[in-house]
């Protein structure tokens, strides 16, 4: 057992949760309320001045779905890594570790692909690549 790996896994899990929850509250709630993509983001967001001029933040409404999916894809991949760290921290040499790592990776890419597919209604090609990766992992 490796308590440092277990702590790292717990920390990464919390970081992912905070990332998604705060993203929904601080970023996407306001964008949905405004209904105008990213055009309505103020130059000073959350007390931090954006280095990008307000006009440069313009994004067509139909692109907001991939921004949302990408935001949460980061969380999914972070949780997959947390699961790997937890497993490595709690199990001594495991002959099935490689298979388990592959399954976790496949599940994360499957979930990510489905998220992008849903968020963009199939208009962004990222979902295809993620689902192909998941299929290749499980086809081994």
PDB file of N, CA, C and O in Angstrom, residues 23-55:
ATOM      1  N   UNK A  23     -17.160  25.226 -12.655  1.00  0.00           N
ATOM      2  CA  UNK A  23     -17.350  25.583 -14.059  1.00  0.00           C
ATOM      3  C   UNK A  23     -18.811  25.805 -14.381  1.00  0.00           C
ATOM      4  O   UNK A  23     -19.178  26.760 -15.069  1.00  0.00           O
ATOM      5  N   UNK A  24     -19.655  24.918 -13.868  1.00  0.00           N
ATOM      6  CA  UNK A  24     -21.093  25.078 -14.100  1.00  0.00           C
ATOM      7  C   UNK A  24     -21.617  26.353 -13.454  1.00  0.00           C
ATOM      8  O   UNK A  24     -22.413  27.075 -14.039  1.00  0.00           O
ATOM      9  N   UNK A  25     -21.160  26.635 -12.227  1.00  0.00           N
ATOM     10  CA  UNK A  25     -21.661  27.795 -11.491  1.00  0.00           C
ATOM     11  C   UNK A  25     -21.068  29.102 -12.019  1.00  0.00           C
ATOM     12  O   UNK A  25     -21.799  30.061 -12.285  1.00  0.00           O
ATOM     13  N   UNK A  26     -19.762  29.139 -12.209  1.00  0.00           N
ATOM     14  CA  UNK A  26     -19.091  30.396 -12.522  1.00  0.00           C
ATOM     15  C   UNK A  26     -19.023  30.711 -14.016  1.00  0.00           C
ATOM     16  O   UNK A  26     -18.887  31.877 -14.380  1.00  0.00           O
ATOM     17  N   UNK A  27     -19.086  29.700 -14.848  1.00  0.00           N
ATOM     18  CA  UNK A  27     -18.926  29.946 -16.278  1.00  0.00           C
ATOM     19  C   UNK A  27     -20.214  29.679 -17.041  1.00  0.00           C
ATOM     20  O   UNK A  27     -20.782  30.572 -17.669  1.00  0.00           O
ATOM     21  N   UNK A  28     -20.700  28.445 -16.960  1.00  0.00           N
ATOM     22  CA  UNK A  28     -21.782  28.046 -17.851  1.00  0.00           C
ATOM     23  C   UNK A  28     -23.162  28.524 -17.422  1.00  0.00           C
ATOM     24  O   UNK A  28     -24.020  28.749 -18.271  1.00  0.00           O
ATOM     25  N   UNK A  29     -23.394  28.716 -16.138  1.00  0.00           N
ATOM     26  CA  UNK A  29     -24.697  29.228 -15.696  1.00  0.00           C
ATOM     27  C   UNK A  29     -24.960  30.603 -16.314  1.00  0.00           C
ATOM     28  O   UNK A  29     -26.025  30.863 -16.855  1.00  0.00           O
ATOM     29  N   UNK A  30     -23.957  31.470 -16.241  1.00  0.00           N
ATOM     30  CA  UNK A  30     -24.100  32.806 -16.811  1.00  0.00           C
ATOM     31  C   UNK A  30     -24.251  32.778 -18.321  1.00  0.00           C
ATOM     32  O   UNK A  30     -25.024  33.544 -18.891  1.00  0.00           O
ATOM     33  N   UNK A  31     -23.524  31.888 -18.963  1.00  0.00           N
ATOM     34  CA  UNK A  31     -23.629  31.802 -20.421  1.00  0.00           C
ATOM     35  C   UNK A  31     -25.007  31.319 -20.842  1.00  0.00           C
ATOM     36  O   UNK A  31     -25.574  31.820 -21.816  1.00  0.00           O
ATOM     37  N   UNK A  32     -25.549  30.352 -20.121  1.00  0.00           N
ATOM     38  CA  UNK A  32     -26.887  29.858 -20.450  1.00  0.00           C
ATOM     39  C   UNK A  32     -27.942  30.939 -20.202  1.00  0.00           C
ATOM     40  O   UNK A  32     -28.891  31.080 -20.961  1.00  0.00           O
ATOM     41  N   UNK A  33     -27.758  31.674 -19.115  1.00  0.00           N
ATOM     42  CA  UNK A  33     -28.710  32.741 -18.786  1.00  0.00           C
ATOM     43  C   UNK A  33     -28.701  33.824 -19.857  1.00  0.00           C
ATOM     44  O   UNK A  33     -29.729  34.352 -20.228  1.00  0.00           O
ATOM     45  N   UNK A  34     -27.509  34.143 -20.371  1.00  0.00           N
ATOM     46  CA  UNK A  34     -27.396  35.179 -21.389  1.00  0.00           C
ATOM     47  C   UNK A  34     -27.868  34.667 -22.746  1.00  0.00           C
ATOM     48  O   UNK A  34     -28.308  35.453 -23.578  1.00  0.00           O
ATOM     49  N   UNK A  35     -27.723  33.357 -22.973  1.00  0.00           N
ATOM     50  CA  UNK A  35     -28.180  32.776 -24.217  1.00  0.00           C
ATOM     51  C   UNK A  35     -27.455  33.278 -25.443  1.00  0.00           C
ATOM     52  O   UNK A  35     -27.987  33.253 -26.538  1.00  0.00           O
ATOM     53  N   UNK A  36     -26.217  33.713 -25.276  1.00  0.00           N
ATOM     54  CA  UNK A  36     -25.517  34.310 -26.417  1.00  0.00           C
ATOM     55  C   UNK A  36     -24.128  33.740 -26.599  1.00  0.00           C
ATOM     56  O   UNK A  36     -23.219  34.440 -26.982  1.00  0.00           O
ATOM     57  N   UNK A  37     -23.937  32.471 -26.331  1.00  0.00           N
ATOM     58  CA  UNK A  37     -22.592  31.921 -26.462  1.00  0.00           C
ATOM     59  C   UNK A  37     -21.667  32.620 -25.497  1.00  0.00           C
ATOM     60  O   UNK A  37     -22.048  32.980 -24.400  1.00  0.00           O
ATOM     61  N   UNK A  38     -20.449  32.870 -25.921  1.00  0.00           N
ATOM     62  CA  UNK A  38     -19.483  33.539 -25.059  1.00  0.00           C
ATOM     63  C   UNK A  38     -19.420  35.035 -25.319  1.00  0.00           C
ATOM     64  O   UNK A  38     -18.601  35.721 -24.753  1.00  0.00           O
ATOM     65  N   UNK A  39     -20.272  35.556 -26.152  1.00  0.00           N
ATOM     66  CA  UNK A  39     -20.230  36.978 -26.488  1.00  0.00           C
ATOM     67  C   UNK A  39     -20.448  37.864 -25.262  1.00  0.00           C
ATOM     68  O   UNK A  39     -19.951  38.962 -25.204  1.00  0.00           O
ATOM     69  N   UNK A  40     -21.221  37.372 -24.277  1.00  0.00           N
ATOM     70  CA  UNK A  40     -21.567  38.207 -23.138  1.00  0.00           C
ATOM     71  C   UNK A  40     -20.597  38.134 -21.980  1.00  0.00           C
ATOM     72  O   UNK A  40     -20.866  38.706 -20.943  1.00  0.00           O
ATOM     73  N   UNK A  41     -19.479  37.439 -22.111  1.00  0.00           N
ATOM     74  CA  UNK A  41     -18.531  37.350 -20.997  1.00  0.00           C
ATOM     75  C   UNK A  41     -17.899  38.720 -20.763  1.00  0.00           C
ATOM     76  O   UNK A  41     -17.361  39.321 -21.680  1.00  0.00           O
ATOM     77  N   UNK A  42     -17.978  39.212 -19.535  1.00  0.00           N
ATOM     78  CA  UNK A  42     -17.351  40.501 -19.255  1.00  0.00           C
ATOM     79  C   UNK A  42     -15.828  40.372 -19.286  1.00  0.00           C
ATOM     80  O   UNK A  42     -15.285  39.285 -19.125  1.00  0.00           O
ATOM     81  N   UNK A  43     -15.168  41.478 -19.517  1.00  0.00           N
ATOM     82  CA  UNK A  43     -13.703  41.479 -19.594  1.00  0.00           C
ATOM     83  C   UNK A  43     -13.080  41.126 -18.246  1.00  0.00           C
ATOM     84  O   UNK A  43     -11.977  40.627 -18.171  1.00  0.00           O
ATOM     85  N   UNK A  44     -13.796  41.387 -17.165  1.00  0.00           N
ATOM     86  CA  UNK A  44     -13.310  41.079 -15.821  1.00  0.00           C
ATOM     87  C   UNK A  44     -14.178  39.952 -15.271  1.00  0.00           C
ATOM     88  O   UNK A  44     -15.260  40.183 -14.789  1.00  0.00           O
ATOM     89  N   UNK A  45     -13.702  38.701 -15.359  1.00  0.00           N
ATOM     90  CA  UNK A  45     -14.478  37.528 -14.961  1.00  0.00           C
ATOM     91  C   UNK A  45     -13.997  37.039 -13.605  1.00  0.00           C
ATOM     92  O   UNK A  45     -12.828  36.725 -13.443  1.00  0.00           O
ATOM     93  N   UNK A  46     -14.881  36.971 -12.631  1.00  0.00           N
ATOM     94  CA  UNK A  46     -14.536  36.445 -11.318  1.00  0.00           C
ATOM     95  C   UNK A  46     -13.444  37.222 -10.617  1.00  0.00           C
ATOM     96  O   UNK A  46     -12.661  36.663  -9.866  1.00  0.00           O
ATOM     97  N   UNK A  47     -13.344  38.497 -10.890  1.00  0.00           N
ATOM     98  CA  UNK A  47     -12.325  39.311 -10.248  1.00  0.00           C
ATOM     99  C   UNK A  47     -10.964  39.213 -10.912  1.00  0.00           C
ATOM    100  O   UNK A  47     -10.025  39.877 -10.527  1.00  0.00           O
ATOM    101  N   UNK A  48     -10.830  38.375 -11.930  1.00  0.00           N
ATOM    102  CA  UNK A  48      -9.561  38.223 -12.635  1.00  0.00           C
ATOM    103  C   UNK A  48      -9.716  38.845 -14.016  1.00  0.00           C
ATOM    104  O   UNK A  48     -10.607  38.479 -14.774  1.00  0.00           O
ATOM    105  N   UNK A  49      -8.867  39.771 -14.323  1.00  0.00           N
ATOM    106  CA  UNK A  49      -8.958  40.454 -15.618  1.00  0.00           C
ATOM    107  C   UNK A  49      -8.475  39.515 -16.712  1.00  0.00           C
ATOM    108  O   UNK A  49      -7.399  38.963 -16.653  1.00  0.00           O
ATOM    109  N   UNK A  50      -9.299  39.357 -17.729  1.00  0.00           N
ATOM    110  CA  UNK A  50      -8.970  38.486 -18.845  1.00  0.00           C
ATOM    111  C   UNK A  50      -7.900  39.143 -19.710  1.00  0.00           C
ATOM    112  O   UNK A  50      -7.989  40.325 -20.018  1.00  0.00           O
ATOM    113  N   UNK A  51      -6.890  38.364 -20.147  1.00  0.00           N
ATOM    114  CA  UNK A  51      -5.889  38.927 -21.039  1.00  0.00           C
ATOM    115  C   UNK A  51      -6.404  39.074 -22.464  1.00  0.00           C
ATOM    116  O   UNK A  51      -5.748  39.623 -23.323  1.00  0.00           O
ATOM    117  N   UNK A  52      -7.610  38.577 -22.716  1.00  0.00           N
ATOM    118  CA  UNK A  52      -8.186  38.620 -24.056  1.00  0.00           C
ATOM    119  C   UNK A  52      -9.181  39.770 -24.117  1.00  0.00           C
ATOM    120  O   UNK A  52     -10.010  39.936 -23.235  1.00  0.00           O
ATOM    121  N   UNK A  53      -9.099  40.541 -25.182  1.00  0.00           N
ATOM    122  CA  UNK A  53     -10.042  41.647 -25.360  1.00  0.00           C
ATOM    123  C   UNK A  53     -11.457  41.100 -25.469  1.00  0.00           C
ATOM    124  O   UNK A  53     -11.659  40.007 -25.997  1.00  0.00           O
ATOM    125  N   UNK A  54     -12.467  41.824 -24.980  1.00  0.00           N
ATOM    126  CA  UNK A  54     -13.845  41.327 -24.990  1.00  0.00           C
ATOM    127  C   UNK A  54     -14.312  40.863 -26.371  1.00  0.00           C
ATOM    128  O   UNK A  54     -14.977  39.864 -26.488  1.00  0.00           O
ATOM    129  N   UNK A  55     -13.957  41.579 -27.419  1.00  0.00           N
ATOM    130  CA  UNK A  55     -14.396  41.167 -28.752  1.00  0.00           C
ATOM    131  C   UNK A  55     -13.802  39.826 -29.154  1.00  0.00           C
ATOM    132  O   UNK A  55     -14.410  39.079 -29.893  1.00  0.00           O
TER     133      UNK A  55
END
